[in-house]
Amino acid sequence: MNALELNKVHIKRGDIPIVHGVDIVAKPGEISVLLGANGAGKTTILEGTSGVIPIASGDIVLEGAQMCKASAGHRARSGIAHVEQGRTIFAEMSTEDNLRVGLHPESGLEQAYDLFPELKTRANVKSAMLSGGEQQMLVIARALLGKPKVVLIDEMSAGLAPVVVARLMQAVRLLADQGLAVLLVEQFANLALDIGDRAYVLRRGEVVYDGSCEILRNDPAMLHHLYLGDMEKDSA
Amino acid sequence: MNSLLTPAMAGLSAGGAYAILGVCAIFTYRLVAVVNFTGAAVGACGAFIMVALVEMGMPLFPAVVLGIAAGALAALFVGFITTIWFSGANGSVKAAVTAALLVGFIALGLRLTGGQHPKRFPDILQGAWLRLADVQITNASIAAIGLAIVLTIAAEQFLNRTRTGLELRALSERPMAAELLGIRVRLLALIVWAIAGAVTAFALMLIAPLRSPDFASLSLLIVPALAAALIGAFKSFRAALFGGLAIGIIEGLASGLVGLNQYRAAIPFIVILLVLLWSQREARWDESR
């Protein structure tokens, strides 16, 4: 059974259509990677899925339950966790308090510290004082403590050193291996394809590739073509 | 000495009420990010409903309870507008909305309560708690100060030590991030408004017999309340508590001094001005270097 299904989803920002009838699934134990050039609609899809913005039409189904009319809070309580881009920590709170905010009654802080031991040593530090990488770890761990069924992760590598990004990618892979469904938006396609199972390439709000990450990993020319599409012909 | 002590003690009850209103203003600002200009007006709604019920023959205690509930409902109305209708607006817009609502509350309140003729308020806590020579501290003063202290401690403990307090802090800092963690953002925000309204209504019931209790005068107690909140930089409950008490005492002292008495009402504005000037001192000093 799919953890999350997006069926024929259309999303607008204001009056401007951004996403045009996409079909996307996320399965337990798998990482689905959303790729595409800037403005392709990747972040819009995540925001529409978690309820940050409404969708214009289509279905969002979480383990068989229709979600498209639900509020963002209801979707979160139902099991959709959204790690927004920009590291949305609660800067005035300590690391531990940040984690407690998202804590499900059946979860424990140890889960977060097992995933990112770095956070345990910084538990009582004001989260604004954490490094960029630690802040990213914090928001991923916080989302995990809500006991989600699906985690949507948006551009977690932005502005971070390669060694930190590698550490985060490894942790996300571990989450999926533990049975979580992950929908990952990432600007560095190669890094995402390395840990992903299934890939969707978006161009101008439409899915132009839906298949395994392995195929794209082994065929950079194809990935390049999928990203650029008509732009290649135009420039030729 | 007594000529100064008596009015200073008289100012204590007003100070207690200012402190309560100031703490409520900070509570609302910190948790739902709105500078609420209707803070005292919603309390006045509750206080005047209590008076109306007593005039209709209801015993004092149930009338007080219903008045507090009415204050909570009036605050919920304001909260509903700012939380639901203006959910996407920034803090300045929400503050402007509450300022507009204040004008509406005063206009409606004056019409329904017989204009600016002071109403006779029942003294909820009659009598003096302490009488020493000519100096007297009333039960109402002690109750107002006690409530202000309890409220300050309760607000601090609630925010720092409870799960709901933690969620409210998250809500105030990043509402969308809080909602994405499953926090019931609107429900919590409305609860904050209701609590602030209920407490304010009770505070005004205590202080009204000592003031000129018409709807406009009580609604405009928001000015010293915001001055107290400003002393606390809209952050520190304790500073607002001491600020509110200090403003009340200074007002009381001024009322006992010939020549200053007529400028008593300007004291909160002077406090606001001084705090604002003080808050900008570093920028001005840097400029002059």
Short mmCIF file of C-alpha atoms in Angstrom, two decimals:
data_model
loop_
_atom_site.label_atom_id
_atom_site.label_comp_id
_atom_site.label_asym_id
_atom_site.label_seq_id
_atom_site.Cartn_x
_atom_site.Cartn_y
_atom_site.Cartn_z
CA MET A 1 0.00 0.00 0.00
CA ASN A 2 1.22 3.49 -0.78
CA ALA A 3 1.72 5.75 2.21
CA LEU A 4 0.95 8.85 0.20
CA GLU A 5 -0.66 9.34 -3.19
CA LEU A 6 -1.06 12.53 -5.16
CA ASN A 7 -3.54 12.00 -7.99
CA LYS A 8 -3.97 14.55 -10.80
CA VAL A 9 -3.00 17.38 -8.45
CA HIS A 10 -3.18 20.94 -9.77
CA ILE A 11 -1.86 23.81 -7.64
CA LYS A 12 -1.96 27.56 -8.20
CA ARG A 13 -0.10 30.39 -6.50
CA GLY A 14 -2.56 33.25 -6.62
CA ASP A 15 -4.07 32.98 -10.11
CA ILE A 16 -0.97 31.43 -11.65
CA PRO A 17 -1.09 27.67 -12.27
CA ILE A 18 2.18 26.14 -11.08
CA VAL A 19 1.54 22.40 -10.93
CA HIS A 20 -0.44 20.67 -13.65
CA GLY A 21 -2.04 17.35 -12.79
CA VAL A 22 0.87 15.48 -11.21
CA ASP A 23 0.65 11.87 -10.00
CA ILE A 24 3.18 11.05 -7.28
CA VAL A 25 3.38 8.23 -4.76
CA ALA A 26 5.54 7.68 -1.68
CA LYS A 27 5.85 4.14 -0.33
CA PRO A 28 6.88 2.99 3.14
CA GLY A 29 10.58 2.23 3.25
CA GLU A 30 11.31 4.22 0.10
CA ILE A 31 12.71 7.62 -0.74
CA SER A 32 10.90 9.31 -3.61
CA VAL A 33 13.01 12.11 -5.02
CA LEU A 34 11.49 15.18 -6.67
CA LEU A 35 13.93 16.79 -9.10
CA GLY A 36 13.71 19.69 -11.48
CA ALA A 37 15.09 23.09 -12.32
CA ASN A 38 14.23 26.19 -10.28
CA GLY A 39 10.56 27.06 -10.69
CA ALA A 40 9.57 23.55 -11.76
CA GLY A 41 7.06 23.33 -8.89
CA LYS A 42 8.87 21.04 -6.43
CA THR A 43 8.36 23.16 -3.30
CA THR A 44 4.80 23.98 -4.39
CA ILE A 45 3.99 20.27 -4.47
CA LEU A 46 5.31 19.76 -0.95
CA GLU A 47 3.42 22.81 0.33
CA GLY A 48 0.21 21.64 -1.33
CA THR A 49 0.66 18.18 0.15
CA SER A 50 1.20 19.38 3.72
CA GLY A 51 -1.55 22.02 3.52
CA VAL A 52 0.61 25.13 3.65
CA ILE A 53 -1.19 26.18 0.45
CA PRO A 54 -4.45 24.78 -0.93
CA ILE A 55 -4.55 22.64 -4.04
CA ALA A 56 -6.79 23.67 -6.94
CA SER A 57 -7.93 20.13 -7.79
CA GLY A 58 -6.94 16.49 -7.50
CA ASP A 59 -6.59 14.09 -4.58
CA ILE A 60 -4.11 13.77 -1.75
CA VAL A 61 -4.52 10.37 -0.11
CA LEU A 62 -2.69 9.31 3.05
CA GLU A 63 -2.98 5.58 3.68
CA GLY A 64 -6.39 5.54 2.03
CA ALA A 65 -7.69 8.70 3.75
CA GLN A 66 -8.56 11.76 1.68
CA MET A 67 -6.56 14.79 2.89
CA CYS A 68 -7.12 17.58 0.39
CA LYS A 69 -9.78 19.39 2.46
CA ALA A 70 -7.91 18.94 5.76
CA SER A 71 -6.01 21.76 7.50
CA ALA A 72 -2.22 21.64 7.74
CA GLY A 73 -2.51 20.78 11.43
CA HIS A 74 -4.87 17.88 10.77
CA ARG A 75 -2.59 16.52 8.05
CA ALA A 76 0.35 16.73 10.45
CA ARG A 77 -1.59 14.91 13.17
CA SER A 78 -2.60 12.30 10.56
CA GLY A 79 1.02 11.59 9.73
CA ILE A 80 2.33 14.03 7.12
CA ALA A 81 5.47 15.75 8.41
CA HIS A 82 6.89 18.64 6.41
CA VAL A 83 10.48 19.79 6.88
CA GLU A 84 10.31 23.18 5.20
CA GLN A 85 13.26 24.77 3.48
CA GLY A 86 15.07 27.45 5.44
CA ARG A 87 15.52 25.49 8.69
CA THR A 88 12.41 26.56 10.59
CA ILE A 89 13.70 26.19 14.14
CA PHE A 90 12.06 27.96 17.09
CA ALA A 91 15.07 30.19 17.63
CA GLU A 92 14.14 31.39 21.13
CA MET A 93 13.92 27.85 22.48
CA SER A 94 16.61 25.36 23.43
CA THR A 95 17.38 22.38 21.21
CA GLU A 96 15.51 20.07 23.57
CA ASP A 97 12.44 22.31 23.75
CA ASN A 98 12.36 22.38 19.95
CA LEU A 99 12.25 18.61 19.99
CA ARG A 100 9.59 18.50 22.70
CA VAL A 101 7.25 20.68 20.66
CA GLY A 102 6.90 17.97 18.05
CA LEU A 103 6.97 15.05 20.46
CA HIS A 104 4.28 12.39 19.93
CA PRO A 105 3.17 10.62 23.14
CA GLU A 106 4.58 7.37 21.76
CA SER A 107 7.93 8.89 20.81
CA GLY A 108 10.91 9.71 22.99
CA LEU A 109 13.72 12.23 22.70
CA GLU A 110 16.17 9.33 22.49
CA GLN A 111 14.94 8.63 18.95
CA ALA A 112 16.17 12.07 17.92
CA TYR A 113 19.47 11.65 19.74
CA ASP A 114 20.00 8.19 18.25
CA LEU A 115 19.61 9.64 14.77
CA PHE A 116 21.72 12.72 15.48
CA PRO A 117 23.94 12.23 18.58
CA GLU A 118 25.31 15.74 17.92
CA LEU A 119 22.04 17.18 19.19
CA LYS A 120 22.31 15.53 22.60
CA THR A 121 25.46 17.44 23.48
CA ARG A 122 23.70 20.64 22.44
CA ALA A 123 20.37 19.86 24.15
CA ASN A 124 20.34 22.91 26.41
CA VAL A 125 21.79 25.35 23.90
CA LYS A 126 19.49 27.98 22.44
CA SER A 127 18.73 26.64 18.97
CA ALA A 128 19.63 29.95 17.33
CA MET A 129 23.21 29.24 18.45
CA LEU A 130 23.42 25.93 16.57
CA SER A 131 25.34 25.67 13.32
CA GLY A 132 23.38 25.47 10.06
CA GLY A 133 23.93 21.72 9.88
CA GLU A 134 22.81 21.19 13.47
CA GLN A 135 19.71 23.27 12.84
CA GLN A 136 18.87 21.12 9.83
CA MET A 137 19.38 18.00 11.95
CA LEU A 138 17.10 19.52 14.57
CA VAL A 139 14.19 20.13 12.20
CA ILE A 140 14.49 16.66 10.68
CA ALA A 141 14.64 15.05 14.13
CA ARG A 142 11.72 17.19 15.31
CA ALA A 143 9.62 16.00 12.38
CA LEU A 144 10.55 12.40 13.16
CA LEU A 145 9.35 12.72 16.77
CA GLY A 146 5.82 13.46 15.56
CA LYS A 147 5.63 9.77 14.56
CA PRO A 148 4.83 10.52 10.91
CA LYS A 149 3.94 8.10 8.13
CA VAL A 150 5.41 10.32 5.43
CA VAL A 151 8.15 12.94 5.70
CA LEU A 152 8.37 15.70 3.11
CA ILE A 153 11.85 17.24 3.08
CA ASP A 154 12.55 20.41 1.13
CA GLU A 155 16.08 21.40 0.06
CA MET A 156 17.83 20.26 3.20
CA SER A 157 21.30 20.76 1.69
CA ALA A 158 20.91 24.49 0.98
CA GLY A 159 23.89 26.43 2.30
CA LEU A 160 25.54 23.48 4.04
CA ALA A 161 29.03 22.03 3.70
CA PRO A 162 29.29 18.80 1.62
CA VAL A 163 30.33 16.74 4.64
CA VAL A 164 27.22 17.86 6.54
CA VAL A 165 24.99 17.19 3.54
CA ALA A 166 26.40 13.67 3.29
CA ARG A 167 25.63 13.14 6.98
CA LEU A 168 22.04 14.32 6.49
CA MET A 169 21.54 12.16 3.39
CA GLN A 170 22.73 9.16 5.35
CA ALA A 171 20.24 9.91 8.13
CA VAL A 172 17.36 10.27 5.67
CA ARG A 173 18.25 6.92 4.14
CA LEU A 174 18.20 5.43 7.62
CA LEU A 175 14.71 6.82 8.25
CA ALA A 176 13.44 5.20 5.07
CA ASP A 177 15.13 1.91 5.96
CA GLN A 178 13.20 2.00 9.25
CA GLY A 179 9.96 1.97 7.24
CA LEU A 180 9.16 5.65 6.76
CA ALA A 181 8.01 7.02 3.38
CA VAL A 182 10.14 10.00 2.34
CA LEU A 183 9.44 12.56 -0.37
CA LEU A 184 12.66 14.49 -0.89
CA VAL A 185 13.11 17.70 -2.86
CA GLU A 186 16.78 18.36 -3.54
CA GLN A 187 18.74 20.76 -5.69
CA PHE A 188 21.76 18.46 -5.88
CA ALA A 189 20.30 15.75 -8.10
CA ASN A 190 23.25 13.38 -7.84
CA LEU A 191 23.19 13.33 -4.05
CA ALA A 192 19.45 12.67 -4.00
CA LEU A 193 19.67 9.96 -6.65
CA ASP A 194 22.39 8.23 -4.61
CA ILE A 195 20.02 7.63 -1.69
CA GLY A 196 16.67 7.60 -3.53
CA ASP A 197 14.59 4.69 -4.78
CA ARG A 198 12.14 6.37 -7.09
CA ALA A 199 12.55 9.64 -8.97
CA TYR A 200 10.17 12.18 -10.40
CA VAL A 201 11.55 14.86 -12.66
CA LEU A 202 9.40 17.94 -12.96
CA ARG A 203 9.48 20.47 -15.74
CA ARG A 204 7.18 23.50 -15.67
CA GLY A 205 4.84 21.84 -13.22
CA GLU A 206 4.52 18.52 -15.04
CA VAL A 207 6.10 15.16 -14.32
CA VAL A 208 8.34 14.30 -17.29
CA TYR A 209 9.99 11.29 -15.68
CA ASP A 210 8.62 8.73 -13.24
CA GLY A 211 10.92 5.80 -12.68
CA SER A 212 13.82 4.40 -10.74
CA CYS A 213 16.65 6.54 -9.42
CA GLU A 214 19.11 3.97 -10.66
CA ILE A 215 18.31 4.61 -14.33
CA LEU A 216 18.92 8.34 -13.91
CA ARG A 217 22.03 7.74 -11.82
CA ASN A 218 23.53 5.67 -14.62
CA ASP A 219 22.47 7.97 -17.44
CA PRO A 220 23.53 11.57 -16.71
CA ALA A 221 22.74 12.58 -20.30
CA MET A 222 19.14 11.53 -19.82
CA LEU A 223 18.91 13.47 -16.56
CA HIS A 224 20.39 16.51 -18.27
CA HIS A 225 17.86 16.20 -21.09
CA LEU A 226 14.95 15.78 -18.64
CA TYR A 227 15.98 18.88 -16.72
CA LEU A 228 16.39 21.10 -19.74
CA GLY A 229 13.90 19.61 -22.23
CA ASP A 230 12.79 22.13 -24.82
CA MET A 231 15.37 24.63 -23.65
CA GLU A 232 18.04 22.53 -25.35
CA LYS A 233 16.16 22.69 -28.67
CA ASP A 234 15.52 26.41 -28.23
CA SER A 235 19.19 27.16 -27.63
CA ALA A 236 20.20 24.94 -30.59
CA MET B 1 4.07 62.48 55.03
CA ASN B 2 0.55 61.12 55.31
CA SER B 3 -0.59 63.60 52.68
CA LEU B 4 1.61 61.74 50.16
CA LEU B 5 1.21 58.24 51.55
CA THR B 6 -2.57 58.25 51.36
CA PRO B 7 -2.80 59.03 47.62
CA ALA B 8 0.14 56.68 46.93
CA MET B 9 -1.74 53.86 48.64
CA ALA B 10 -4.86 54.84 46.71
CA GLY B 11 -2.81 54.49 43.53
CA LEU B 12 -1.87 50.93 44.45
CA SER B 13 -5.21 49.45 43.43
CA ALA B 14 -5.06 51.25 40.09
CA GLY B 15 -1.46 50.06 39.78
CA GLY B 16 -2.56 46.49 40.44
CA ALA B 17 -5.15 46.75 37.68
CA TYR B 18 -2.61 48.31 35.29
CA ALA B 19 -0.24 45.48 36.09
CA ILE B 20 -2.92 42.86 35.40
CA LEU B 21 -3.84 44.53 32.11
CA GLY B 22 -0.16 44.93 31.22
CA VAL B 23 0.58 41.27 31.93
CA CYS B 24 -2.45 40.31 29.81
CA ALA B 25 -1.19 42.58 27.01
CA ILE B 26 2.19 40.81 27.08
CA PHE B 27 0.50 37.41 27.28
CA THR B 28 -1.51 38.21 24.15
CA TYR B 29 1.44 39.76 22.36
CA ARG B 30 3.88 36.96 23.15
CA LEU B 31 1.50 34.19 22.26
CA VAL B 32 -0.57 35.46 19.38
CA ALA B 33 1.70 38.33 18.28
CA VAL B 34 -0.95 41.05 18.52
CA VAL B 35 -0.70 44.37 20.37
CA ASN B 36 -4.27 44.30 21.60
CA PHE B 37 -5.83 47.75 21.99
CA THR B 38 -9.18 46.21 22.99
CA GLY B 39 -7.66 44.66 26.11
CA ALA B 40 -9.49 46.92 28.58
CA ALA B 41 -12.61 47.36 26.43
CA VAL B 42 -13.40 43.64 26.46
CA GLY B 43 -12.94 43.70 30.22
CA ALA B 44 -15.28 46.69 30.40
CA CYS B 45 -17.90 44.65 28.51
CA GLY B 46 -17.72 41.98 31.20
CA ALA B 47 -17.74 44.52 34.04
CA PHE B 48 -20.80 46.37 32.70
CA ILE B 49 -22.68 43.12 32.10
CA MET B 50 -22.00 42.26 35.73
CA VAL B 51 -23.47 45.65 36.75
CA ALA B 52 -26.52 45.13 34.53
CA LEU B 53 -27.14 41.70 36.03
CA VAL B 54 -26.86 43.06 39.59
CA GLU B 55 -29.26 45.87 38.70
CA MET B 56 -31.67 43.22 37.42
CA GLY B 57 -31.60 41.63 40.85
CA MET B 58 -29.05 38.86 40.37
CA PRO B 59 -26.86 38.10 43.42
CA LEU B 60 -23.32 39.44 43.18
CA PHE B 61 -21.37 36.19 42.88
CA PRO B 62 -23.15 34.69 39.84
CA ALA B 63 -23.22 38.15 38.26
CA VAL B 64 -19.43 38.37 38.64
CA VAL B 65 -19.00 34.91 37.12
CA LEU B 66 -21.25 35.75 34.18
CA GLY B 67 -19.46 39.08 33.75
CA ILE B 68 -16.11 37.29 33.58
CA ALA B 69 -17.58 34.89 31.02
CA ALA B 70 -18.86 37.85 29.01
CA GLY B 71 -15.37 39.39 29.05
CA ALA B 72 -13.97 36.10 27.76
CA LEU B 73 -16.60 36.02 25.00
CA ALA B 74 -15.88 39.62 23.96
CA ALA B 75 -12.16 38.79 23.80
CA LEU B 76 -12.97 35.65 21.81
CA PHE B 77 -14.80 37.85 19.30
CA VAL B 78 -11.66 39.99 18.86
CA GLY B 79 -9.52 36.85 18.75
CA PHE B 80 -11.77 35.27 16.15
CA ILE B 81 -11.41 38.31 13.89
CA THR B 82 -7.63 38.56 14.22
CA THR B 83 -7.00 34.80 14.16
CA ILE B 84 -9.42 33.72 11.44
CA TRP B 85 -10.15 36.72 9.24
CA PHE B 86 -6.72 38.29 9.48
CA SER B 87 -4.74 35.07 9.87
CA GLY B 88 -2.34 36.02 7.08
CA ALA B 89 -1.89 39.65 8.15
CA ASN B 90 1.22 40.93 9.91
CA GLY B 91 1.33 42.26 13.48
CA SER B 92 0.88 45.91 12.48
CA VAL B 93 -2.31 45.17 10.56
CA LYS B 94 -3.68 43.10 13.44
CA ALA B 95 -2.86 45.90 15.90
CA ALA B 96 -4.67 48.38 13.63
CA VAL B 97 -7.66 46.03 13.53
CA THR B 98 -7.82 45.95 17.34
CA ALA B 99 -7.53 49.78 17.44
CA ALA B 100 -10.49 50.00 15.07
CA LEU B 101 -12.41 47.50 17.18
CA LEU B 102 -11.65 49.58 20.29
CA VAL B 103 -13.41 52.56 18.70
CA GLY B 104 -16.35 50.31 17.87
CA PHE B 105 -16.47 48.87 21.39
CA ILE B 106 -16.42 52.35 22.95
CA ALA B 107 -19.14 53.69 20.63
CA LEU B 108 -21.37 50.69 21.26
CA GLY B 109 -20.55 50.53 24.96
CA LEU B 110 -21.36 54.22 25.54
CA ARG B 111 -24.65 53.82 23.70
CA LEU B 112 -25.69 50.76 25.67
CA THR B 113 -24.52 51.97 29.08
CA GLY B 114 -26.01 55.46 29.07
CA GLY B 115 -23.15 57.56 27.75
CA GLN B 116 -20.46 59.04 29.92
CA HIS B 117 -22.51 59.14 33.10
CA PRO B 118 -20.62 56.96 35.57
CA LYS B 119 -22.45 53.79 36.55
CA ARG B 120 -22.67 52.69 40.14
CA PHE B 121 -20.48 49.63 40.46
CA PRO B 122 -20.96 47.20 43.35
CA ASP B 123 -17.88 47.00 45.53
CA ILE B 124 -16.90 43.34 45.16
CA LEU B 125 -14.45 43.46 48.04
CA GLN B 126 -15.70 46.09 50.45
CA GLY B 127 -13.72 47.47 53.33
CA ALA B 128 -10.13 48.15 54.29
CA TRP B 129 -7.46 45.52 54.63
CA LEU B 130 -5.26 47.80 56.71
CA ARG B 131 -5.91 51.17 58.32
CA LEU B 132 -3.06 53.10 59.90
CA ALA B 133 -3.82 56.62 61.01
CA ASP B 134 -5.21 58.27 57.84
CA VAL B 135 -3.65 55.72 55.53
CA GLN B 136 -5.84 52.90 54.36
CA ILE B 137 -5.19 49.95 52.06
CA THR B 138 -8.43 48.58 50.72
CA ASN B 139 -9.28 44.96 50.11
CA ALA B 140 -9.67 45.80 46.42
CA SER B 141 -6.07 47.09 46.34
CA ILE B 142 -4.75 43.92 47.93
CA ALA B 143 -6.87 41.76 45.61
CA ALA B 144 -5.69 43.66 42.51
CA ILE B 145 -2.03 43.47 43.53
CA GLY B 146 -2.37 39.83 44.59
CA LEU B 147 -4.05 38.91 41.32
CA ALA B 148 -1.33 40.75 39.39
CA ILE B 149 1.42 38.83 41.22
CA VAL B 150 -0.35 35.48 40.87
CA LEU B 151 -1.01 36.15 37.20
CA THR B 152 2.64 37.09 36.58
CA ILE B 153 3.96 33.95 38.25
CA ALA B 154 1.31 31.75 36.64
CA ALA B 155 2.05 33.14 33.16
CA GLU B 156 5.80 32.53 33.59
CA GLN B 157 5.36 29.02 34.95
CA PHE B 158 2.73 28.10 32.40
CA LEU B 159 4.88 29.18 29.47
CA ASN B 160 8.11 27.66 30.75
CA ARG B 161 6.96 24.45 32.39
CA THR B 162 3.91 23.10 30.60
CA ARG B 163 3.52 21.32 27.28
CA THR B 164 0.76 23.73 26.25
CA GLY B 165 2.99 26.66 27.18
CA LEU B 166 5.73 25.21 25.00
CA GLU B 167 3.29 24.85 22.13
CA LEU B 168 2.12 28.42 22.62
CA ARG B 169 5.72 29.67 22.50
CA ALA B 170 6.21 27.75 19.27
CA LEU B 171 2.97 29.19 17.93
CA SER B 172 4.06 32.74 18.71
CA GLU B 173 7.43 32.31 17.05
CA ARG B 174 6.48 30.46 13.87
CA PRO B 175 2.74 29.83 13.49
CA MET B 176 3.05 27.80 10.29
CA ALA B 177 5.93 25.66 11.57
CA ALA B 178 3.88 25.04 14.73
CA GLU B 179 0.85 24.01 12.70
CA LEU B 180 3.01 21.68 10.60
CA LEU B 181 3.94 19.92 13.84
CA GLY B 182 0.27 19.25 14.50
CA ILE B 183 -0.29 22.00 17.07
CA ARG B 184 -3.93 23.16 17.15
CA VAL B 185 -2.96 26.72 16.35
CA ARG B 186 -6.37 28.37 16.11
CA LEU B 187 -7.79 26.65 19.17
CA LEU B 188 -4.80 27.63 21.31
CA ALA B 189 -4.87 31.20 20.03
CA LEU B 190 -8.56 31.52 20.88
CA ILE B 191 -7.95 30.10 24.36
CA VAL B 192 -5.27 32.76 24.93
CA TRP B 193 -7.74 35.47 23.93
CA ALA B 194 -10.46 34.07 26.18
CA ILE B 195 -8.16 33.83 29.22
CA ALA B 196 -6.94 37.41 28.72
CA GLY B 197 -10.55 38.63 28.39
CA ALA B 198 -11.71 36.83 31.52
CA VAL B 199 -8.84 38.10 33.67
CA THR B 200 -9.25 41.65 32.36
CA ALA B 201 -12.97 41.64 33.11
CA PHE B 202 -12.31 40.63 36.72
CA ALA B 203 -9.56 43.25 37.09
CA LEU B 204 -11.91 45.97 35.90
CA MET B 205 -14.64 44.84 38.28
CA LEU B 206 -12.15 45.36 41.11
CA ILE B 207 -10.94 48.76 40.01
CA ALA B 208 -14.16 50.25 38.58
CA PRO B 209 -15.63 51.44 41.92
CA LEU B 210 -12.45 53.43 42.51
CA ARG B 211 -12.51 55.16 39.11
CA SER B 212 -14.99 57.13 37.10
CA PRO B 213 -16.72 53.99 35.86
CA ASP B 214 -18.08 54.88 32.44
CA PHE B 215 -17.42 52.62 29.49
CA ALA B 216 -14.97 54.94 27.71
CA SER B 217 -12.84 55.61 30.81
CA LEU B 218 -12.52 51.92 31.59
CA SER B 219 -11.74 51.05 27.95
CA LEU B 220 -9.00 53.67 27.86
CA LEU B 221 -7.22 52.00 30.79
CA ILE B 222 -5.48 50.22 27.94
CA VAL B 223 -3.12 53.24 27.80
CA PRO B 224 -1.49 52.69 31.22
CA ALA B 225 -1.69 48.93 30.56
CA LEU B 226 0.30 49.28 27.36
CA ALA B 227 2.72 51.61 29.17
CA ALA B 228 3.29 48.83 31.74
CA ALA B 229 3.71 46.26 28.94
CA LEU B 230 6.18 48.58 27.24
CA ILE B 231 8.23 48.78 30.44
CA GLY B 232 8.40 44.99 30.16
CA ALA B 233 9.40 45.40 26.51
CA PHE B 234 6.32 43.28 25.71
CA LYS B 235 8.39 40.36 26.94
CA SER B 236 8.96 40.43 30.70
CA PHE B 237 5.89 39.78 32.86
CA ARG B 238 7.74 40.85 36.01
CA ALA B 239 8.82 44.18 34.57
CA ALA B 240 5.23 44.81 33.47
CA LEU B 241 4.04 43.98 36.98
CA PHE B 242 6.42 46.47 38.58
CA GLY B 243 5.78 48.98 35.80
CA GLY B 244 2.03 48.83 36.30
CA LEU B 245 2.33 49.24 40.06
CA ALA B 246 4.78 52.12 39.64
CA ILE B 247 2.49 53.97 37.22
CA GLY B 248 -0.41 53.52 39.63
CA ILE B 249 1.59 54.86 42.58
CA ILE B 250 2.94 57.81 40.58
CA GLU B 251 -0.60 58.62 39.45
CA GLY B 252 -1.76 58.43 43.05
CA LEU B 253 1.07 60.70 44.22
CA ALA B 254 0.31 63.18 41.46
CA SER B 255 -3.33 63.33 42.51
CA GLY B 256 -2.21 64.42 45.97
CA LEU B 257 -0.03 67.25 44.72
CA VAL B 258 -1.66 70.53 43.88
CA GLY B 259 -0.60 71.65 40.43
CA LEU B 260 0.16 68.11 39.23
CA ASN B 261 -3.28 66.71 39.87
CA GLN B 262 -4.72 67.95 36.59
CA TYR B 263 -1.92 66.26 34.59
CA ARG B 264 -2.42 62.88 36.25
CA ALA B 265 -3.99 61.33 33.16
CA ALA B 266 -0.92 62.25 31.10
CA ILE B 267 1.43 60.11 33.21
CA PRO B 268 1.03 56.88 31.18
CA PHE B 269 1.75 58.81 27.98
CA ILE B 270 4.89 60.31 29.55
CA VAL B 271 5.97 56.83 30.62
CA ILE B 272 5.40 55.51 27.07
CA LEU B 273 7.42 58.39 25.64
CA LEU B 274 10.29 57.92 28.09
CA VAL B 275 10.44 54.15 27.52
CA LEU B 276 10.43 54.63 23.75
CA LEU B 277 13.19 57.26 23.97
CA TRP B 278 15.20 55.02 26.30
CA SER B 279 14.79 52.06 23.93
CA GLN B 280 16.37 54.07 21.14
CA ARG B 281 19.28 55.39 23.23
CA GLU B 282 21.97 53.17 21.73
CA ALA B 283 21.08 54.08 18.16
CA ARG B 284 21.18 57.80 19.01
CA TRP B 285 24.43 57.49 20.97
CA ASP B 286 26.02 55.57 18.10
CA GLU B 287 24.92 58.28 15.70
CA SER B 288 26.40 61.06 17.82
CA ARG B 289 29.80 59.32 18.13
#
